[in-house]
């Protein structure tokens, strides 16, 4: 385990509750209380530990937009196996689970998964599975999910290839993936990159979303394989 990951031992940090509205209701999401100290603890981080920066410790505007979308597709999600990619604090996993989806939430670190599970209990929703893994080495069976999604997970172009391999492996025939991604120069090639590799990419929405002290313009995308049909 890297030194950065060691700092994320949840037992070392006090926890508070963040109030969030998404998917048509209010959510009480647990998170690290002293965010300033958490981020300061990463000063001097080396390049080899860059991926351990605790982006998971925030609620990002893209996840609020994604949560709204999931709630609008409640009938589609109910009873279906769904994968939350880079779940962070678990907002979208909680929303989908409350709608009756069979959610598996994945992240690289243990702390966000622990907080996501605690938030599920706090909000009185059905528990969901959590899996600590690197999306470059996923442990899931092939074609095991009807839907997959992620919020603000494409902030590096280097993530495109492992994400594409993950989706190609885990989505069932006819499966869909949804992504809420802030407007950034680095993610601009996303659409063309996936289309070149056999994906249908639909731009469903562009919305300005604010939360806490953050305001972002967020694109919303739907992906499907061109060479697969629902069985």
Short mmCIF file of C-alpha atoms in Angstrom, two decimals:
data_model
loop_
_atom_site.label_atom_id
_atom_site.label_comp_id
_atom_site.label_asym_id
_atom_site.label_seq_id
_atom_site.Cartn_x
_atom_site.Cartn_y
_atom_site.Cartn_z
CA UNK A 1 0.00 0.00 0.00
CA UNK A 2 1.34 3.43 -0.91
CA UNK A 3 2.06 6.06 1.71
CA UNK A 4 -0.83 8.14 0.40
CA UNK A 5 -3.26 5.27 0.69
CA UNK A 6 -2.08 4.70 4.26
CA UNK A 7 -3.10 8.28 5.12
CA UNK A 8 -6.65 7.42 4.11
CA UNK A 9 -7.17 5.01 6.99
CA UNK A 10 -10.65 6.13 8.00
CA UNK A 11 -10.01 5.44 11.66
CA UNK A 12 -7.55 8.35 11.63
CA UNK A 13 -10.19 10.92 10.66
CA UNK A 14 -13.35 12.29 12.23
CA UNK A 15 -16.48 12.11 10.09
CA UNK A 16 -19.35 14.55 9.57
CA UNK A 17 -22.50 14.58 7.45
CA UNK A 18 -23.00 16.49 4.21
CA UNK A 19 -26.55 17.32 3.11
CA UNK A 20 -27.08 16.82 -0.62
CA UNK A 21 -30.17 17.00 -2.82
CA UNK A 22 -30.21 14.73 -5.86
CA UNK A 23 -32.62 12.34 -7.49
CA UNK A 24 -35.64 14.14 -6.07
CA UNK A 25 -34.77 13.81 -2.38
CA UNK A 26 -32.32 14.88 0.30
CA UNK A 27 -29.38 12.69 1.26
CA UNK A 28 -27.17 12.68 4.34
CA UNK A 29 -23.74 11.62 3.12
CA UNK A 30 -20.90 10.87 5.52
CA UNK A 31 -17.47 12.27 4.72
CA UNK A 32 -14.18 13.22 6.34
CA UNK A 33 -14.85 16.24 8.57
CA UNK A 34 -11.54 18.07 8.25
CA UNK A 35 -11.24 18.39 4.49
CA UNK A 36 -8.57 21.08 4.67
CA UNK A 37 -6.22 18.88 6.67
CA UNK A 38 -6.95 15.90 4.44
CA UNK A 39 -5.94 17.81 1.32
CA UNK A 40 -2.95 19.41 3.04
CA UNK A 41 -1.74 15.93 3.99
CA UNK A 42 -1.18 15.35 0.28
CA UNK A 43 1.36 18.19 -0.10
CA UNK A 44 4.57 16.91 -1.62
CA UNK A 45 2.88 13.86 -3.13
CA UNK A 46 5.03 12.04 -5.66
CA UNK A 47 4.06 11.27 -9.24
CA UNK A 48 3.78 7.57 -8.41
CA UNK A 49 1.06 8.36 -5.87
CA UNK A 50 -0.91 10.88 -7.91
CA UNK A 51 -3.83 8.49 -8.34
CA UNK A 52 -4.19 8.33 -4.55
CA UNK A 53 -5.21 12.00 -4.28
CA UNK A 54 -8.54 11.83 -2.38
CA UNK A 55 -10.93 13.13 -5.03
CA UNK A 56 -13.36 10.61 -3.53
CA UNK A 57 -13.69 12.79 -0.41
CA UNK A 58 -15.86 15.40 -2.16
CA UNK A 59 -19.36 15.42 -3.62
CA UNK A 60 -18.83 16.66 -7.17
CA UNK A 61 -21.53 18.45 -9.23
CA UNK A 62 -21.39 15.71 -11.88
CA UNK A 63 -22.61 13.13 -9.35
CA UNK A 64 -25.66 15.28 -8.54
CA UNK A 65 -26.55 15.47 -12.23
CA UNK A 66 -26.01 11.72 -12.61
CA UNK A 67 -28.20 11.05 -9.57
CA UNK A 68 -31.02 13.06 -11.14
CA UNK A 69 -30.72 10.98 -14.31
CA UNK A 70 -30.80 7.68 -12.44
CA UNK A 71 -33.93 8.73 -10.57
CA UNK A 72 -35.62 9.53 -13.88
CA UNK A 73 -34.90 5.95 -15.01
CA UNK A 74 -36.21 4.17 -11.92
CA UNK A 75 -38.30 1.61 -13.82
CA UNK A 76 -35.36 0.75 -16.06
CA UNK A 77 -33.00 0.20 -13.12
CA UNK A 78 -35.26 -1.76 -10.79
CA UNK A 79 -33.92 -5.27 -10.24
CA UNK A 80 -31.01 -4.83 -12.65
CA UNK A 81 -27.33 -5.40 -11.90
CA UNK A 82 -25.54 -2.04 -12.01
CA UNK A 83 -21.91 -0.96 -11.58
CA UNK A 84 -20.96 2.39 -10.05
CA UNK A 85 -17.45 3.13 -11.32
CA UNK A 86 -15.31 5.20 -8.97
CA UNK A 87 -18.21 5.57 -6.56
CA UNK A 88 -16.53 8.01 -4.17
CA UNK A 89 -18.79 8.81 -1.22
CA UNK A 90 -21.53 6.70 -2.80
CA UNK A 91 -24.21 9.24 -3.71
CA UNK A 92 -25.23 7.63 -7.00
CA UNK A 93 -24.93 4.13 -5.54
CA UNK A 94 -27.31 5.14 -2.75
CA UNK A 95 -29.77 6.67 -5.21
CA UNK A 96 -29.80 3.62 -7.49
CA UNK A 97 -30.13 1.22 -4.56
CA UNK A 98 -33.09 3.21 -3.25
CA UNK A 99 -34.74 2.68 -6.65
CA UNK A 100 -34.39 -1.10 -6.41
CA UNK A 101 -31.26 -1.58 -8.51
CA UNK A 102 -28.75 -4.28 -7.52
CA UNK A 103 -25.74 -2.01 -7.19
CA UNK A 104 -22.06 -2.85 -6.97
CA UNK A 105 -19.99 0.20 -6.03
CA UNK A 106 -16.29 0.11 -6.86
CA UNK A 107 -13.41 2.38 -5.91
CA UNK A 108 -9.62 2.11 -5.56
CA UNK A 109 -9.55 3.01 -1.87
CA UNK A 110 -11.20 1.42 1.14
CA UNK A 111 -12.29 4.65 2.87
CA UNK A 112 -14.86 5.84 0.29
CA UNK A 113 -16.41 2.37 0.20
CA UNK A 114 -16.70 2.35 3.99
CA UNK A 115 -18.27 5.81 3.97
CA UNK A 116 -20.65 4.84 1.17
CA UNK A 117 -21.87 1.85 3.18
CA UNK A 118 -22.35 4.00 6.26
CA UNK A 119 -24.33 6.54 4.26
CA UNK A 120 -26.59 3.80 2.91
CA UNK A 121 -27.41 2.76 6.46
CA UNK A 122 -27.87 6.36 7.58
CA UNK A 123 -30.37 6.99 4.78
CA UNK A 124 -32.27 3.77 5.41
CA UNK A 125 -31.82 2.26 1.97
CA UNK A 126 -31.04 -1.33 0.95
CA UNK A 127 -27.34 -2.20 1.33
CA UNK A 128 -25.29 -2.59 -1.83
CA UNK A 129 -22.10 -4.46 -2.63
CA UNK A 130 -18.78 -2.64 -2.46
CA UNK A 131 -15.61 -3.77 -4.21
CA UNK A 132 -12.17 -2.29 -3.75
CA UNK A 133 -10.34 -2.66 -7.04
CA UNK A 134 -8.42 -0.92 -9.78
CA UNK A 135 -10.51 -0.62 -12.92
CA UNK A 136 -7.46 -1.76 -14.89
CA UNK A 137 -7.75 -5.13 -13.14
CA UNK A 138 -11.47 -5.62 -12.48
CA UNK A 139 -12.60 -8.79 -10.67
CA UNK A 140 -16.04 -8.97 -12.27
CA UNK A 141 -17.45 -11.71 -14.47
CA UNK A 142 -17.88 -10.86 -18.14
CA UNK A 143 -21.23 -9.41 -19.19
CA UNK A 144 -22.43 -9.22 -15.60
CA UNK A 145 -23.97 -5.71 -15.52
CA UNK A 146 -26.93 -4.25 -17.38
CA UNK A 147 -25.85 -0.69 -16.62
CA UNK A 148 -22.69 1.10 -15.53
CA UNK A 149 -22.04 4.73 -14.70
CA UNK A 150 -19.50 7.18 -13.37
CA UNK A 151 -19.37 10.84 -12.36
CA UNK A 152 -16.30 12.95 -13.08
CA UNK A 153 -14.06 9.96 -13.75
CA UNK A 154 -12.49 11.07 -17.04
CA UNK A 155 -10.27 13.88 -15.79
CA UNK A 156 -7.21 12.22 -17.37
CA UNK A 157 -7.03 11.01 -20.98
CA UNK A 158 -5.01 8.04 -19.70
CA UNK A 159 -8.24 6.75 -18.16
CA UNK A 160 -10.00 6.32 -21.52
CA UNK A 161 -8.38 2.99 -22.42
CA UNK A 162 -8.86 1.15 -19.09
CA UNK A 163 -12.42 2.43 -18.86
CA UNK A 164 -13.20 1.21 -22.37
CA UNK A 165 -11.78 -2.23 -21.58
CA UNK A 166 -13.80 -2.37 -18.36
CA UNK A 167 -17.05 -1.47 -20.10
CA UNK A 168 -16.38 -3.86 -22.98
CA UNK A 169 -15.90 -6.66 -20.45
CA UNK A 170 -18.63 -6.11 -17.87
CA UNK A 171 -21.60 -4.78 -19.84
CA UNK A 172 -24.17 -7.35 -20.87
CA UNK A 173 -25.40 -7.33 -24.48
CA UNK A 174 -27.65 -4.31 -24.87
CA UNK A 175 -26.12 -2.72 -21.77
CA UNK A 176 -25.69 1.02 -21.36
CA UNK A 177 -23.15 3.23 -19.63
CA UNK A 178 -23.79 6.79 -18.43
CA UNK A 179 -21.22 9.43 -17.56
CA UNK A 180 -21.53 12.90 -16.12
CA UNK A 181 -18.35 14.76 -17.05
CA UNK A 182 -17.50 18.42 -16.45
CA UNK A 183 -16.52 20.44 -19.51
CA UNK A 184 -12.72 20.19 -19.61
CA UNK A 185 -10.15 20.35 -22.37
CA UNK A 186 -8.68 16.99 -21.32
CA UNK A 187 -11.98 15.15 -21.77
CA UNK A 188 -12.87 16.78 -25.10
CA UNK A 189 -11.59 13.81 -27.19
CA UNK A 190 -13.79 11.39 -25.19
CA UNK A 191 -16.62 11.12 -27.73
CA UNK A 192 -14.49 10.53 -30.81
CA UNK A 193 -12.11 8.20 -28.98
CA UNK A 194 -14.93 5.85 -27.96
CA UNK A 195 -16.69 6.07 -31.33
CA UNK A 196 -13.48 4.96 -33.07
CA UNK A 197 -13.55 1.83 -30.91
CA UNK A 198 -17.05 0.74 -31.78
CA UNK A 199 -19.21 2.65 -29.31
CA UNK A 200 -22.36 4.63 -29.93
CA UNK A 201 -21.95 7.84 -27.92
CA UNK A 202 -24.98 10.07 -27.34
CA UNK A 203 -24.75 13.52 -25.80
CA UNK A 204 -27.90 13.71 -23.69
CA UNK A 205 -27.51 16.95 -21.76
CA UNK A 206 -25.33 19.91 -20.84
CA UNK A 207 -26.17 21.57 -17.56
CA UNK A 208 -24.65 23.99 -15.09
CA UNK A 209 -24.64 22.32 -11.68
CA UNK A 210 -23.69 23.95 -8.38
CA UNK A 211 -22.93 22.36 -5.05
CA UNK A 212 -21.15 23.78 -2.02
CA UNK A 213 -18.56 26.19 -3.44
CA UNK A 214 -18.34 24.46 -6.83
CA UNK A 215 -20.14 25.37 -10.06
CA UNK A 216 -19.43 23.29 -13.15
CA UNK A 217 -20.85 22.87 -16.63
CA UNK A 218 -21.46 19.14 -16.93
CA UNK A 219 -21.95 17.04 -20.06
CA UNK A 220 -24.03 13.90 -19.82
CA UNK A 221 -23.21 10.95 -22.09
CA UNK A 222 -24.75 7.58 -22.91
CA UNK A 223 -22.60 4.79 -24.35
CA UNK A 224 -23.61 1.52 -26.01
CA UNK A 225 -21.68 -1.02 -28.04
CA UNK A 226 -22.49 -0.91 -31.75
CA UNK A 227 -21.73 -4.63 -32.16
CA UNK A 228 -23.90 -5.99 -29.34
CA UNK A 229 -27.61 -6.55 -29.13
CA UNK A 230 -29.80 -7.40 -26.19
CA UNK A 231 -30.22 -11.13 -25.73
#
